Short mmCIF file of C-alpha atoms and ligand atoms in Angstrom, two decimals:
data_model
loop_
_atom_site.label_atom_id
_atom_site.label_comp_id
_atom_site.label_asym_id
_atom_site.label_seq_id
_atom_site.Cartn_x
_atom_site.Cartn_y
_atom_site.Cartn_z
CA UNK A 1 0.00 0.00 0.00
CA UNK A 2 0.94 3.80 -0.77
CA UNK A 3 1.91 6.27 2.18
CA UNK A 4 0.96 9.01 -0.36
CA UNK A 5 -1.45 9.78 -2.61
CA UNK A 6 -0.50 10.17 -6.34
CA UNK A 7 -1.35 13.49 -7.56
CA UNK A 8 -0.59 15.46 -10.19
CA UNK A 9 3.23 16.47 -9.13
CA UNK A 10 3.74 12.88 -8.79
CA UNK A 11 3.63 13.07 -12.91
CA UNK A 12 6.21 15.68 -12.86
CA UNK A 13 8.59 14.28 -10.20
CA UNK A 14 8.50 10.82 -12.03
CA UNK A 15 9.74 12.00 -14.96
CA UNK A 16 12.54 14.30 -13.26
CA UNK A 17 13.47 11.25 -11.22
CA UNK A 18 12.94 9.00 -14.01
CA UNK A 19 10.46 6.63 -12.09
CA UNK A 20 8.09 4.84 -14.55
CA UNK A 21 4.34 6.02 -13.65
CA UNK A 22 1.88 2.67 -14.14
CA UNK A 23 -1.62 3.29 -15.07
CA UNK A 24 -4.43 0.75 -15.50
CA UNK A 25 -7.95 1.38 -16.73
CA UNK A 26 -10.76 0.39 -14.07
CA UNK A 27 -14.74 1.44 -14.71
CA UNK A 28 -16.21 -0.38 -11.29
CA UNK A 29 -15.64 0.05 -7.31
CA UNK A 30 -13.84 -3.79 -6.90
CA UNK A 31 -11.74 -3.44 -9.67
CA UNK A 32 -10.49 0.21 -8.57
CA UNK A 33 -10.38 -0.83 -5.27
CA UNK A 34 -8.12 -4.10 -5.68
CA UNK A 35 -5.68 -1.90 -8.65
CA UNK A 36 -5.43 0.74 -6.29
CA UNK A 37 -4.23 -1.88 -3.01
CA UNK A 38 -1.79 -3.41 -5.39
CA UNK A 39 -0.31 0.25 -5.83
CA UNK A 40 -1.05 1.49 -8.76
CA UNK A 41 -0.05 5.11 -9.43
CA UNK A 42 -3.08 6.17 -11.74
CA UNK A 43 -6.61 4.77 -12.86
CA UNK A 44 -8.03 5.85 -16.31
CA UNK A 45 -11.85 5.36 -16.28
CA UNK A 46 -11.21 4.92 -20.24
CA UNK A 47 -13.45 5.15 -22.80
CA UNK A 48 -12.69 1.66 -23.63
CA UNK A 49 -15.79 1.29 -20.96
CA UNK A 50 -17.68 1.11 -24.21
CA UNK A 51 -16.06 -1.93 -25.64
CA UNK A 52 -15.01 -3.91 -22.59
CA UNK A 53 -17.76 -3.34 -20.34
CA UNK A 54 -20.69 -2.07 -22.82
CA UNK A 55 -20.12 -4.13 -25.51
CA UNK A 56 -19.90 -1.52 -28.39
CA UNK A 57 -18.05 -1.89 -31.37
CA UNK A 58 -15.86 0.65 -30.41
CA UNK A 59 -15.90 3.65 -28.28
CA UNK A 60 -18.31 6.45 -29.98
CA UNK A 61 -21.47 5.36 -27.90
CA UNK A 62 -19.74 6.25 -25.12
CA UNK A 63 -21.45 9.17 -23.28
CA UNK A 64 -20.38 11.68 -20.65
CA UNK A 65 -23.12 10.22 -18.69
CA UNK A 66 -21.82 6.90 -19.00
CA UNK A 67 -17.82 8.27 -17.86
CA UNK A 68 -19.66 9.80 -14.99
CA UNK A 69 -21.63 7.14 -13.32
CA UNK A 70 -18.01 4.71 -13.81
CA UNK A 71 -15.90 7.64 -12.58
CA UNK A 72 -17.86 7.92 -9.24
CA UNK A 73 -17.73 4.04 -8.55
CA UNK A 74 -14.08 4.31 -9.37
CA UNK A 75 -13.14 7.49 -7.49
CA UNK A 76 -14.72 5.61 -4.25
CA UNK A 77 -12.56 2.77 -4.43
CA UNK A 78 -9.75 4.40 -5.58
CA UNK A 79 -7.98 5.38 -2.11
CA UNK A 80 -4.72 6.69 -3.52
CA UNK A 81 -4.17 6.57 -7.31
CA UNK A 82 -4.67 9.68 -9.62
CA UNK A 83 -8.43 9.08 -11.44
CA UNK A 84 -7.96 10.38 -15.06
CA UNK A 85 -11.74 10.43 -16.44
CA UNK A 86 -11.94 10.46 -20.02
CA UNK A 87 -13.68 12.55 -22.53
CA UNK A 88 -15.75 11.08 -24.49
CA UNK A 89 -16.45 11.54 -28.52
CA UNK A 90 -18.17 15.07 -29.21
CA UNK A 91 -18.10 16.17 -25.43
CA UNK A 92 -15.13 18.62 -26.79
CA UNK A 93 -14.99 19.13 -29.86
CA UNK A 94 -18.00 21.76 -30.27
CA UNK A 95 -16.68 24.77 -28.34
CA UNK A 96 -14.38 25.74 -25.52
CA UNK A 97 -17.60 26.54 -23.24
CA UNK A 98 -18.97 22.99 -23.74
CA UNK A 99 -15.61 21.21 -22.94
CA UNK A 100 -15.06 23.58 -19.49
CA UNK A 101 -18.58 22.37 -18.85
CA UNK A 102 -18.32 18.75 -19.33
CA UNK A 103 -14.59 18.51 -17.94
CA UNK A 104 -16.35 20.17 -14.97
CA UNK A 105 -19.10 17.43 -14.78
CA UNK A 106 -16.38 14.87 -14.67
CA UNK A 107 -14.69 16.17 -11.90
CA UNK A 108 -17.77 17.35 -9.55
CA UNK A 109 -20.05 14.23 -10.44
CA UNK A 110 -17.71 11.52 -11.50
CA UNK A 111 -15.03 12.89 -8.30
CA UNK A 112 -12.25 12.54 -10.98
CA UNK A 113 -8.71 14.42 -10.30
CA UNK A 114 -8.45 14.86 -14.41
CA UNK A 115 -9.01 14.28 -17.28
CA UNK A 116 -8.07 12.97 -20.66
CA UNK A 117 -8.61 14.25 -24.32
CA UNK A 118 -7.65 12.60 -27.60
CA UNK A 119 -6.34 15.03 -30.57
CA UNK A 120 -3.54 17.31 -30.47
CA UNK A 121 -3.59 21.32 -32.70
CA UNK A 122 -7.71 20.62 -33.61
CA UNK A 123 -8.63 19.98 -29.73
CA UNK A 124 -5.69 22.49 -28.47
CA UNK A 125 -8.64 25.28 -27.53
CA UNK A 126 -10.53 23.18 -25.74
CA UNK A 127 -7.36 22.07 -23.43
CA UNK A 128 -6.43 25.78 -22.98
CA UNK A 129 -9.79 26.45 -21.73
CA UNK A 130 -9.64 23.26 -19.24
CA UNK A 131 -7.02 24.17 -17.99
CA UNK A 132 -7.74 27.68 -17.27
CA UNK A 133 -11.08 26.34 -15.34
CA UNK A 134 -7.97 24.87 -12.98
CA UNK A 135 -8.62 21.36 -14.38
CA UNK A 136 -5.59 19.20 -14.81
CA UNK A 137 -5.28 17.70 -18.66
CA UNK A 138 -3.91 14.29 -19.84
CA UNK A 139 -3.42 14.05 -23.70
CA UNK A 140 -3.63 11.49 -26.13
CA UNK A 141 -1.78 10.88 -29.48
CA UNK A 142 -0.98 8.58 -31.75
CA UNK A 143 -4.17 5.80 -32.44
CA UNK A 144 -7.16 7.70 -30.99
CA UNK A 145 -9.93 5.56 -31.10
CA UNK A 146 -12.23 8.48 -31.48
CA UNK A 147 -11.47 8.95 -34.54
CA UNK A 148 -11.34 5.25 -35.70
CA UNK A 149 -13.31 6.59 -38.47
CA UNK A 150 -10.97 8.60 -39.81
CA UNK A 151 -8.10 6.19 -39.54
CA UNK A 152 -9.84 3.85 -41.45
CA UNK A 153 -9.42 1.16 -38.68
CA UNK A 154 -7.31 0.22 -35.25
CA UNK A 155 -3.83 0.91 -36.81
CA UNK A 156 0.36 1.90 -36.09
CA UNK A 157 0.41 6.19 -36.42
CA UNK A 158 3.33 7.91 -37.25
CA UNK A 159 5.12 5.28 -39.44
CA UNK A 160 5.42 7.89 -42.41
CA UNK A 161 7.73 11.27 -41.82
CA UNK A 162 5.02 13.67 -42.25
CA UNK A 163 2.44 11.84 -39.75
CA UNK A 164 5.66 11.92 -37.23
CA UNK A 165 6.30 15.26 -37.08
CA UNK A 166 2.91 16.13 -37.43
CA UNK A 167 3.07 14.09 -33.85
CA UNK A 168 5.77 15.56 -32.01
CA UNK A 169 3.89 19.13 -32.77
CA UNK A 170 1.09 17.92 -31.59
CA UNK A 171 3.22 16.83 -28.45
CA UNK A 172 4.70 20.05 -28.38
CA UNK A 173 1.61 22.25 -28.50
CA UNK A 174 -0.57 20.44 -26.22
CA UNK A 175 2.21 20.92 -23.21
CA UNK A 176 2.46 24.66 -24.12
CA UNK A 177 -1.33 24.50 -23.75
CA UNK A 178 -0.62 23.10 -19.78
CA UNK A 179 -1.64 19.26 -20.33
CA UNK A 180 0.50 17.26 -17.41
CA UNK A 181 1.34 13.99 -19.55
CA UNK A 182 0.69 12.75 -22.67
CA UNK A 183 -0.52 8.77 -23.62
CA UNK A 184 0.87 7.65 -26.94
CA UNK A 185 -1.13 5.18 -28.34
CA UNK A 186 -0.26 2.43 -30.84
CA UNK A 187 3.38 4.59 -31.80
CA UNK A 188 6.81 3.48 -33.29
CA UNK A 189 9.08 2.69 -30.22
CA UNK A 190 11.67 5.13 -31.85
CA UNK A 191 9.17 7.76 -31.90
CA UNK A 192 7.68 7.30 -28.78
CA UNK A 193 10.97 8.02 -27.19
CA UNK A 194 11.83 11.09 -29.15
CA UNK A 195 8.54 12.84 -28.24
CA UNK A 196 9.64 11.40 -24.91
CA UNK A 197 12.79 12.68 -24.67
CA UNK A 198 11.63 16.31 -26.59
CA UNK A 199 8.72 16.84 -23.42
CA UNK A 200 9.25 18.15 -19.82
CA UNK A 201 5.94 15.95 -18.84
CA UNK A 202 6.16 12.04 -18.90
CA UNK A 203 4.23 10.30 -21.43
CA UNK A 204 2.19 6.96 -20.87
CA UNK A 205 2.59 4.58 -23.29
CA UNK A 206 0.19 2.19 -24.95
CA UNK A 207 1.69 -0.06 -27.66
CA UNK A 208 4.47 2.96 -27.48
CA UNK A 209 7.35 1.12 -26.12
CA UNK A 210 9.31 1.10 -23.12
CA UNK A 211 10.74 4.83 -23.72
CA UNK A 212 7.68 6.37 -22.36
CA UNK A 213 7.59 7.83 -18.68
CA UNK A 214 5.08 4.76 -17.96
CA UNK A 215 2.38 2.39 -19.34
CA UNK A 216 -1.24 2.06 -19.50
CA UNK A 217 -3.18 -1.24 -19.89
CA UNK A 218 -6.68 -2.05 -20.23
CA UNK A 219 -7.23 -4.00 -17.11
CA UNK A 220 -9.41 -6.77 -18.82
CA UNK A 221 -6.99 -7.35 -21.11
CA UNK A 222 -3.91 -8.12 -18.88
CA UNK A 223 -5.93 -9.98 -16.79
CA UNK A 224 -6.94 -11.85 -19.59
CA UNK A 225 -11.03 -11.06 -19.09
CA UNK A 226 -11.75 -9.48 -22.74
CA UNK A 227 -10.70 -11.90 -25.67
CA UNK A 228 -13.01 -10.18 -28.08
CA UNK A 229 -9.40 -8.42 -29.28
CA UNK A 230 -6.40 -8.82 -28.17
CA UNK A 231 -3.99 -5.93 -29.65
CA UNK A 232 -0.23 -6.80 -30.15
CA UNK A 233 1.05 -4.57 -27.07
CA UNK A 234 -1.14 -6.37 -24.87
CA UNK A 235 0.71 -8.74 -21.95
CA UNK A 236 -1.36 -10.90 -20.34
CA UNK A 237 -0.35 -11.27 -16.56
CA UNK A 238 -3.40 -13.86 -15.58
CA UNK A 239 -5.54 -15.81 -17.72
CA UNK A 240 -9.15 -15.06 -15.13
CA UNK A 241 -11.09 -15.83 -18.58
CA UNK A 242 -10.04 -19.86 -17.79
CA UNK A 243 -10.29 -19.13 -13.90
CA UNK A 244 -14.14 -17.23 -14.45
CA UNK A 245 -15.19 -20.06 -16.36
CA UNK A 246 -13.65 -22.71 -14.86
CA UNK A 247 -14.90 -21.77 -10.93
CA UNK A 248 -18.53 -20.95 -13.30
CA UNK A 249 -18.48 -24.27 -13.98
CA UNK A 250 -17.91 -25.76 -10.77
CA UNK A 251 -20.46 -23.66 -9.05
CA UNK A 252 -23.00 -24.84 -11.87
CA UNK A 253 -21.92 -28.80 -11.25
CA UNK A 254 -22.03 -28.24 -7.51
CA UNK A 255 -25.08 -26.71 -7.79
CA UNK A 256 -26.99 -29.73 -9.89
CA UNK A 257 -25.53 -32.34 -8.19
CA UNK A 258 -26.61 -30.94 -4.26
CA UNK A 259 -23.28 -30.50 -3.19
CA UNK A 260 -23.58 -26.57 -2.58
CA UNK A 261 -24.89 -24.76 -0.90
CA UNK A 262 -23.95 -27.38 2.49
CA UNK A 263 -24.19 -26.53 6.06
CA UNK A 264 -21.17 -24.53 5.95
CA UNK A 265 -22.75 -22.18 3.95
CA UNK A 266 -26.84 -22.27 5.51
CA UNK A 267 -28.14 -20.52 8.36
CA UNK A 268 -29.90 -22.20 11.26
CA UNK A 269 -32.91 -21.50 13.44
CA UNK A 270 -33.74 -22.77 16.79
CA UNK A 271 -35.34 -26.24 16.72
CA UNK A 272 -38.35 -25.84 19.07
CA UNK A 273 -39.61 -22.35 17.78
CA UNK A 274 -38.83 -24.79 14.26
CA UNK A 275 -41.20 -27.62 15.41
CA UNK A 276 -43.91 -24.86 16.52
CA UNK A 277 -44.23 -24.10 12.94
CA UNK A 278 -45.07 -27.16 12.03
O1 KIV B 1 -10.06 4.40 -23.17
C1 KIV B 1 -8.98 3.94 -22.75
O2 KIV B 1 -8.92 2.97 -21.99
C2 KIV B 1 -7.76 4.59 -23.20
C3 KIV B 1 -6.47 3.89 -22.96
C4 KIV B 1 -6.37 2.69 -23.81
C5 KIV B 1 -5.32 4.79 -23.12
O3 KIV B 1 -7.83 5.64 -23.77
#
């Protein structure tokens, strides 16, 4: 367990001291609350909610709603990590006003410390304006699965010259607008490390190599829950899909066969107010 909580200097001093930050996604009270006893530095109540825990396709059903009602189950099991709450498609992208407003939501409903926004120069009012309202900003480059559209699919960014320098702008700009780390999504390692290198705030890799100030993971997917898709960058560190279906299973045959529930697990009542009933 922590003797501090994580907070937004944390960021800064890891990447002075050169201490990797870890991040995992979590979108329920259990799951934040068992991440954040094993020590993690930083939740991200991701949009990802809308695959792994909705069901979508991808993420652009995803509502600020939705982030809300996760980010308050998360933010009260989440004792000492940093919550990052994410934006969600079209909650930022219409003005400045509307972005302060539902950034604002996040943090005063949802109890989030932050939050995150995917897009670098086309988004770069909206962080200004965030941040002004005293609202601390993550960014996101690289794949942004907002924009999956666009992209024409899940897929590598910055492989060409153009797209890469396009990228460490983007990088550039969106600290000069006052975000306090950056996740880089689906990048070349080589990349990943020169935006790295070029920022004064750490960057959080994803798929981004191991030249990033830390790493995020999808908690379902290194604890091997969601199989729908398993990206490339994705390590597995338990297989709970086998163990979910397995203990399932034995519950189920347990069940049929009159073995559970047994004594151990019944209540009892006293046997002569039992026999008056009778
Ligand atoms: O929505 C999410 O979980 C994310 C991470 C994958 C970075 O944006």
């Amino acid at each position: 367990m922590k003797s501090d909580k994580f907070t937004v200097s944390s960021f800064l001093k890891a990447k002075q001291s050169g201490e990797k930050i870890s991040m995992l996604t979590a979108y329920d009270y259990s799951t934040a609350r068992l991440i954040d006893e094993a020590g993690v530095d930083s939740i991200l109540v991701g949009d990802s909610l809308g695959m792994v825990v909705l069901g979508y396709e991808n993420t652009l059903q995803v509502t600020v709603d939705d982030i809300i009602h996760h980010c308050r189950a998360v933010s009260r099991g989440a004792k000492m990590a940093l919550v990052i709450g994410d934006m969600p498609f079209l909650s930022y992208h219409i003005s400045p006003q509307e972005s302060v407003k539902n950034a604002g939501r996040i943090i005063q409903e949802g109890m989030a410390h932050a939050v995150k926004l995917e897009g670098g120069r086309d988004i770069i009012d909206s962080v200004k304006a965030i941040v002004r309202a005293q609202i601390p900003v993550v960014g996101h480059l690289g794949l942004t699965p907002q924009s999956v559209n666009m992209l024409g699919g899940f897929k590598v960014q910055g492989r060409e010259e153009d797209k890469a320098k396009k990228m460490i702008e983007d990088a550039l700009m969106l600290q000069e607008a006052g975000v306090f780390c950056i996740v880089l999504e689906c990048v070349p390692m080589q990349l990943a490390q020169l935006i790295s290198e070029r920022l004064d705030i750490p960057t959080i890799g994803i798929g981004a190599g191991s030249g990033c100030g830390g790493q995020v993971l999808v908690t379902q997917d290194m604890l091997g829950m969601y199989t729908d898709f398993t990206p490339k960058f994705v390590k597995q560190y338990a297989n709970m899909k086998d163990d979910i279906i397995s203990a399932v299973r034995g519950y189920i045959d347990e069940l049929k066969s009159g073995r559970f529930p047994g004594k151990d697990h019944s209540f009892t009542m006293d046997e002569e107010k039992l026999k008056r009933l009778y």
